[in-house]
Tab-separated table of C-alpha atoms and ligand atoms in Angstrom:
chain	number	residue	atom	x	y	z
A	1	MET	CA	15.668	21.051	-14.732
A	2	SER	CA	18.486	18.599	-14.294
A	3	ALA	CA	20.671	17.877	-11.281
A	4	ALA	CA	24.420	17.337	-11.078
A	5	GLY	CA	24.467	13.576	-11.485
A	6	ASP	CA	21.975	13.374	-14.347
A	7	LEU	CA	22.820	12.340	-17.901
A	8	VAL	CA	21.599	15.114	-20.186
A	9	LEU	CA	20.979	15.064	-23.927
A	10	ASP	CA	20.509	18.527	-25.349
A	11	HIS	CA	19.163	18.830	-28.906
A	12	VAL	CA	20.983	15.697	-30.016
A	13	SER	CA	20.849	14.674	-33.647
A	14	TYR	CA	22.714	11.766	-35.161
A	15	ARG	CA	22.847	11.563	-38.909
A	16	PRO	CA	25.584	9.288	-40.286
A	17	GLY	CA	23.570	9.335	-43.552
A	18	PRO	CA	19.907	8.846	-42.697
A	19	MET	CA	18.538	10.883	-39.785
A	20	LEU	CA	18.665	8.354	-36.934
A	21	LEU	CA	18.150	10.781	-34.032
A	22	ASP	CA	16.328	14.029	-34.661
A	23	ASP	CA	16.667	16.827	-32.095
A	24	VAL	CA	16.369	14.689	-28.964
A	25	SER	CA	16.451	16.532	-25.644
A	26	VAL	CA	16.010	14.301	-22.604
A	27	THR	CA	17.357	14.010	-19.071
A	28	PHE	CA	18.059	10.639	-17.515
A	29	PRO	CA	17.956	11.346	-13.780
A	30	ALA	CA	20.324	9.981	-11.149
A	31	GLY	CA	18.733	7.660	-8.634
A	32	LYS	CA	15.967	6.587	-11.014
A	33	VAL	CA	15.271	3.775	-13.442
A	34	THR	CA	14.231	5.124	-16.846
A	35	ALA	CA	12.669	2.812	-19.420
A	36	LEU	CA	13.378	3.682	-23.063
A	37	SER	CA	10.832	2.081	-25.357
A	38	GLY	CA	10.050	2.186	-29.052
A	39	PRO	CA	9.528	-0.154	-31.999
A	40	SER	CA	12.402	-2.147	-33.452
A	41	GLY	CA	14.535	0.250	-35.485
A	42	SER	CA	13.210	3.363	-33.733
A	43	GLY	CA	16.639	4.382	-32.430
A	44	LYS	CA	16.958	3.014	-28.876
A	45	THR	CA	20.412	1.491	-29.352
A	46	THR	CA	21.509	4.558	-31.287
A	47	LEU	CA	20.312	6.831	-28.489
A	48	LEU	CA	22.169	4.822	-25.826
A	49	SER	CA	25.294	4.825	-28.017
A	50	VAL	CA	25.290	8.614	-28.310
A	51	ALA	CA	24.326	9.080	-24.654
A	52	GLY	CA	27.199	6.875	-23.514
A	53	GLY	CA	29.890	8.363	-25.735
A	54	LEU	CA	30.329	5.479	-28.180
A	55	VAL	CA	29.516	7.725	-31.151
A	56	ALA	CA	29.584	11.485	-31.602
A	57	PRO	CA	26.334	13.352	-32.075
A	58	THR	CA	26.089	15.201	-35.392
A	59	ALA	CA	24.549	18.124	-33.510
A	60	GLY	CA	23.824	18.843	-29.860
A	61	THR	CA	25.515	17.386	-26.777
A	62	ALA	CA	25.290	14.499	-24.354
A	63	THR	CA	26.794	15.478	-21.016
A	64	TYR	CA	27.421	13.857	-17.667
A	65	ARG	CA	28.645	16.005	-14.781
A	66	GLY	CA	29.273	18.858	-17.173
A	67	GLN	CA	31.522	16.808	-19.471
A	68	GLU	CA	30.570	15.658	-22.935
A	69	THR	CA	30.391	11.878	-22.988
A	70	TRP	CA	31.944	11.768	-26.481
A	71	GLN	CA	35.659	11.884	-25.779
A	72	GLY	CA	36.900	11.843	-29.334
A	73	ASP	CA	37.713	8.150	-29.698
A	74	GLY	CA	34.564	6.074	-29.047
A	75	ASP	CA	35.712	4.953	-25.608
A	76	PRO	CA	32.970	5.695	-23.085
A	77	PRO	CA	34.000	7.733	-20.047
A	78	PRO	CA	34.872	5.547	-17.026
A	79	GLU	CA	31.670	6.657	-15.291
A	80	ILE	CA	29.536	4.914	-17.907
A	81	ALA	CA	28.921	1.154	-18.088
A	82	PHE	CA	26.916	-0.699	-20.724
A	83	VAL	CA	24.988	-3.910	-20.963
A	84	LEU	CA	25.090	-4.374	-24.745
A	85	GLN	CA	22.180	-5.728	-26.768
A	86	VAL	CA	24.361	-8.318	-28.488
A	87	TYR	CA	26.244	-8.948	-25.212
A	88	GLY	CA	29.773	-8.134	-26.453
A	89	LEU	CA	31.209	-11.191	-24.718
A	90	VAL	CA	34.430	-12.981	-25.665
A	91	PRO	CA	33.275	-16.499	-26.653
A	92	ILE	CA	36.441	-18.431	-25.779
A	93	LEU	CA	36.847	-16.947	-22.312
A	94	SER	CA	34.973	-18.224	-19.289
A	95	ALA	CA	31.955	-16.417	-17.877
A	96	ARG	CA	34.033	-15.271	-14.898
A	97	GLU	CA	36.835	-13.973	-17.136
A	98	ASN	CA	34.343	-12.041	-19.253
A	99	VAL	CA	33.073	-10.245	-16.169
A	100	ALA	CA	36.550	-9.751	-14.684
A	101	ILE	CA	37.727	-8.060	-17.909
A	102	ALA	CA	35.598	-5.021	-17.122
A	103	LEU	CA	37.404	-4.625	-13.802
A	104	ARG	CA	40.846	-5.413	-15.239
A	105	ALA	CA	40.299	-2.653	-17.828
A	106	ARG	CA	39.899	-0.243	-14.912
A	107	GLY	CA	43.044	-1.371	-13.163
A	108	THR	CA	41.680	-3.857	-10.608
A	109	PRO	CA	44.265	-6.554	-9.735
A	110	TRP	CA	43.516	-9.974	-11.184
A	111	SER	CA	42.602	-11.930	-8.017
A	112	ASP	CA	40.358	-9.139	-6.731
A	113	ALA	CA	38.707	-8.861	-10.174
A	114	SER	CA	38.079	-12.601	-10.196
A	115	ASP	CA	36.456	-12.556	-6.741
A	116	ARG	CA	34.243	-9.628	-7.621
A	117	ALA	CA	33.305	-11.261	-10.929
A	118	GLU	CA	32.261	-14.374	-9.036
A	119	ALA	CA	30.074	-12.284	-6.729
A	120	ALA	CA	28.517	-10.466	-9.699
A	121	LEU	CA	27.660	-13.773	-11.380
A	122	ALA	CA	26.039	-14.886	-8.132
A	123	ARG	CA	23.754	-11.840	-8.205
A	124	PHE	CA	22.277	-13.283	-11.393
A	125	ASP	CA	22.184	-16.881	-10.109
A	126	ILE	CA	24.935	-18.110	-12.445
A	127	ALA	CA	27.874	-18.424	-10.040
A	128	ASP	CA	28.000	-22.119	-10.960
A	129	LEU	CA	28.730	-21.189	-14.598
A	130	GLY	CA	31.828	-19.116	-13.838
A	131	ASP	CA	34.261	-21.643	-15.323
A	132	ARG	CA	32.228	-22.357	-18.453
A	133	GLN	CA	33.290	-20.902	-21.778
A	134	VAL	CA	30.739	-18.359	-22.873
A	135	GLU	CA	30.267	-20.067	-26.245
A	136	GLU	CA	28.859	-23.074	-24.351
A	137	LEU	CA	26.160	-21.028	-22.610
A	138	SER	CA	22.529	-20.521	-23.584
A	139	GLY	CA	21.342	-17.134	-24.860
A	140	GLY	CA	19.743	-16.222	-21.548
A	141	GLN	CA	22.819	-17.324	-19.606
A	142	MET	CA	25.014	-15.138	-21.847
A	143	GLN	CA	22.651	-12.264	-21.269
A	144	ARG	CA	23.063	-12.635	-17.526
A	145	VAL	CA	26.870	-12.714	-17.895
A	146	ALA	CA	26.554	-9.422	-19.819
A	147	CYS	CA	24.434	-8.007	-16.984
A	148	ALA	CA	27.033	-9.095	-14.427
A	149	ARG	CA	29.764	-7.434	-16.472
A	150	GLY	CA	27.777	-4.190	-16.728
A	151	LEU	CA	27.099	-4.020	-13.011
A	152	VAL	CA	30.381	-5.307	-11.616
A	153	VAL	CA	32.270	-2.038	-12.039
A	154	GLY	CA	29.810	-0.050	-9.900
A	155	ALA	CA	29.702	2.810	-12.419
A	156	PRO	CA	27.401	5.763	-11.673
A	157	VAL	CA	25.738	5.499	-15.103
A	158	LEU	CA	24.375	2.204	-16.392
A	159	LEU	CA	22.952	1.954	-19.909
A	160	ALA	CA	21.291	-1.435	-20.433
A	161	ASP	CA	20.148	-2.295	-23.950
A	162	GLU	CA	17.337	-4.865	-23.811
A	163	PRO	CA	19.020	-6.710	-20.909
A	164	THR	CA	16.083	-9.092	-20.379
A	165	SER	CA	15.038	-9.983	-23.942
A	166	GLU	CA	16.093	-13.656	-23.602
A	167	LEU	CA	14.978	-14.230	-20.023
A	168	ASP	CA	12.106	-15.985	-18.294
A	169	GLN	CA	9.975	-13.976	-15.860
A	170	GLY	CA	11.906	-15.090	-12.786
A	171	ASN	CA	15.190	-13.910	-14.231
A	172	VAL	CA	13.609	-10.702	-15.546
A	173	ALA	CA	12.735	-9.963	-11.923
A	174	VAL	CA	16.297	-10.738	-10.795
A	175	VAL	CA	17.782	-8.372	-13.401
A	176	LEU	CA	15.226	-5.657	-12.652
A	177	GLY	CA	15.964	-5.966	-8.946
A	178	ALA	CA	19.691	-5.584	-9.565
A	179	LEU	CA	19.157	-2.528	-11.774
A	180	ARG	CA	16.774	-1.058	-9.207
A	181	ALA	CA	19.458	-1.514	-6.522
A	182	GLU	CA	21.924	0.423	-8.697
A	183	ALA	CA	19.441	3.301	-8.986
A	184	GLU	CA	18.915	3.233	-5.230
A	185	ARG	CA	22.604	3.865	-4.691
A	186	GLY	CA	22.261	6.963	-6.860
A	187	CYS	CA	23.036	5.708	-10.361
A	188	VAL	CA	21.519	6.838	-13.607
A	189	VAL	CA	19.893	3.643	-14.940
A	190	VAL	CA	18.434	3.508	-18.449
A	191	ILE	CA	16.847	0.313	-19.789
A	192	ALA	CA	15.975	0.052	-23.474
A	193	THR	CA	13.149	-2.447	-23.654
A	194	HIS	CA	10.154	-3.840	-25.514
A	195	ASP	CA	8.715	-5.301	-22.312
A	196	PRO	CA	5.634	-3.464	-20.945
A	197	ALA	CA	6.308	-4.961	-17.501
A	198	ILE	CA	9.680	-3.189	-17.363
A	199	VAL	CA	8.142	0.079	-18.528
A	200	GLU	CA	5.586	-0.367	-15.754
A	201	ALA	CA	8.234	-1.080	-13.126
A	202	ALA	CA	10.429	1.890	-14.101
A	203	ASP	CA	10.275	5.330	-12.467
A	204	HIS	CA	10.264	7.124	-15.791
A	205	HIS	CA	9.334	6.260	-19.329
A	206	VAL	CA	10.815	7.785	-22.477
A	207	ALA	CA	9.344	6.651	-25.801
A	208	ILE	CA	11.078	7.053	-29.124
A	209	ASP	CA	9.789	6.572	-32.656
A	210	GLU	CA	11.704	7.071	-35.890
A	211	GLY	CA	14.495	8.838	-34.056
A	212	ARG	CA	12.250	11.368	-32.333
A	213	LEU	CA	10.844	11.477	-28.829
A	214	ALA	CA	7.264	10.283	-29.001
B	1	ATP	N1	25.478	3.486	-38.864
B	1	ATP	C1	24.246	3.406	-39.362
B	1	ATP	N2	23.963	3.843	-40.613
B	1	ATP	C2	22.726	3.789	-41.115
B	1	ATP	N3	21.669	3.295	-40.423
B	1	ATP	C3	21.877	2.829	-39.197
B	1	ATP	C4	23.163	2.848	-38.593
B	1	ATP	N4	23.045	2.321	-37.335
B	1	ATP	C5	21.744	1.983	-37.184
B	1	ATP	N5	21.044	2.284	-38.293
B	1	ATP	C6	19.577	2.199	-38.486
B	1	ATP	O1	19.036	3.089	-37.531
B	1	ATP	C7	17.750	2.664	-37.119
B	1	ATP	C8	17.718	2.623	-35.594
B	1	ATP	O2	18.487	1.499	-35.144
B	1	ATP	P1	18.618	1.112	-33.606
B	1	ATP	O3	19.539	-0.045	-33.527
B	1	ATP	O4	18.948	2.308	-32.828
B	1	ATP	O5	17.105	0.678	-33.280
B	1	ATP	P2	16.502	0.020	-31.968
B	1	ATP	O6	15.360	0.897	-31.541
B	1	ATP	O7	17.566	-0.224	-30.970
B	1	ATP	O8	15.899	-1.337	-32.507
B	1	ATP	P3	15.776	-2.814	-31.806
B	1	ATP	O9	14.569	-2.741	-30.923
B	1	ATP	O10	15.551	-3.724	-32.986
B	1	ATP	O11	17.038	-3.099	-31.089
B	1	ATP	C9	17.523	1.329	-37.802
B	1	ATP	O12	16.733	1.562	-38.918
B	1	ATP	C10	18.937	0.888	-38.182
B	1	ATP	O13	18.897	0.047	-39.301
B	2	MG	MG1	18.399	-1.947	-30.202
């Protein structure tokens, strides 16, 4: 059974050539943190991409609030925010600008976006890096900018693809705490991860192997 605010994949296959997702049915519940684990190449990023409407399933549906997340053009619905595995940051913009972009894209005025971006950076202990160009940051600092950008919009669905892979334990805890807080305000939170500690800390665990639920 799934409830109104859940993200639901129903018999999803994705086969751009090879079979990358094979008949996956899974519900990511609202108000919970779900860990998505599986070996490298098992299909975690692919699953999040279909779930969030970045690519169209070959068969089956991914739906949120009764609407298919694939909207025909690869733009995710406004209810869905991502923390991307390779960060998706603009190297020549500052950390603050990279976070503010997510708000600007949703129509937030510039000064308000900048203030909220600053606050989001502070949640990940990098407020002091707001003026630095992203290309000057370390891998873990970039990863935290990507986390700030994913969370700043306050979307009801947050799909985080290995958001802690570059971080030390202290910062893993900071990111987990922030994602947990999003779930507590009712969000669907999915974290693709290789980290057993995150699987342990999550409310639910979904494992994938070779494109199939394990
Ligand atoms: N468009 C595509 N065409 C063909 N193969 C693809 C395509 N996109 C991804 N793949 C392959 O699909 C498989 C699943 O990739 P995916 O990125 O989903 O894995 P992952 O579980 O996220 O791995 P990692 O833990 O390394 O991030 C891999 O073998 C990858 O090479
Ligand atoms: Mg991946």
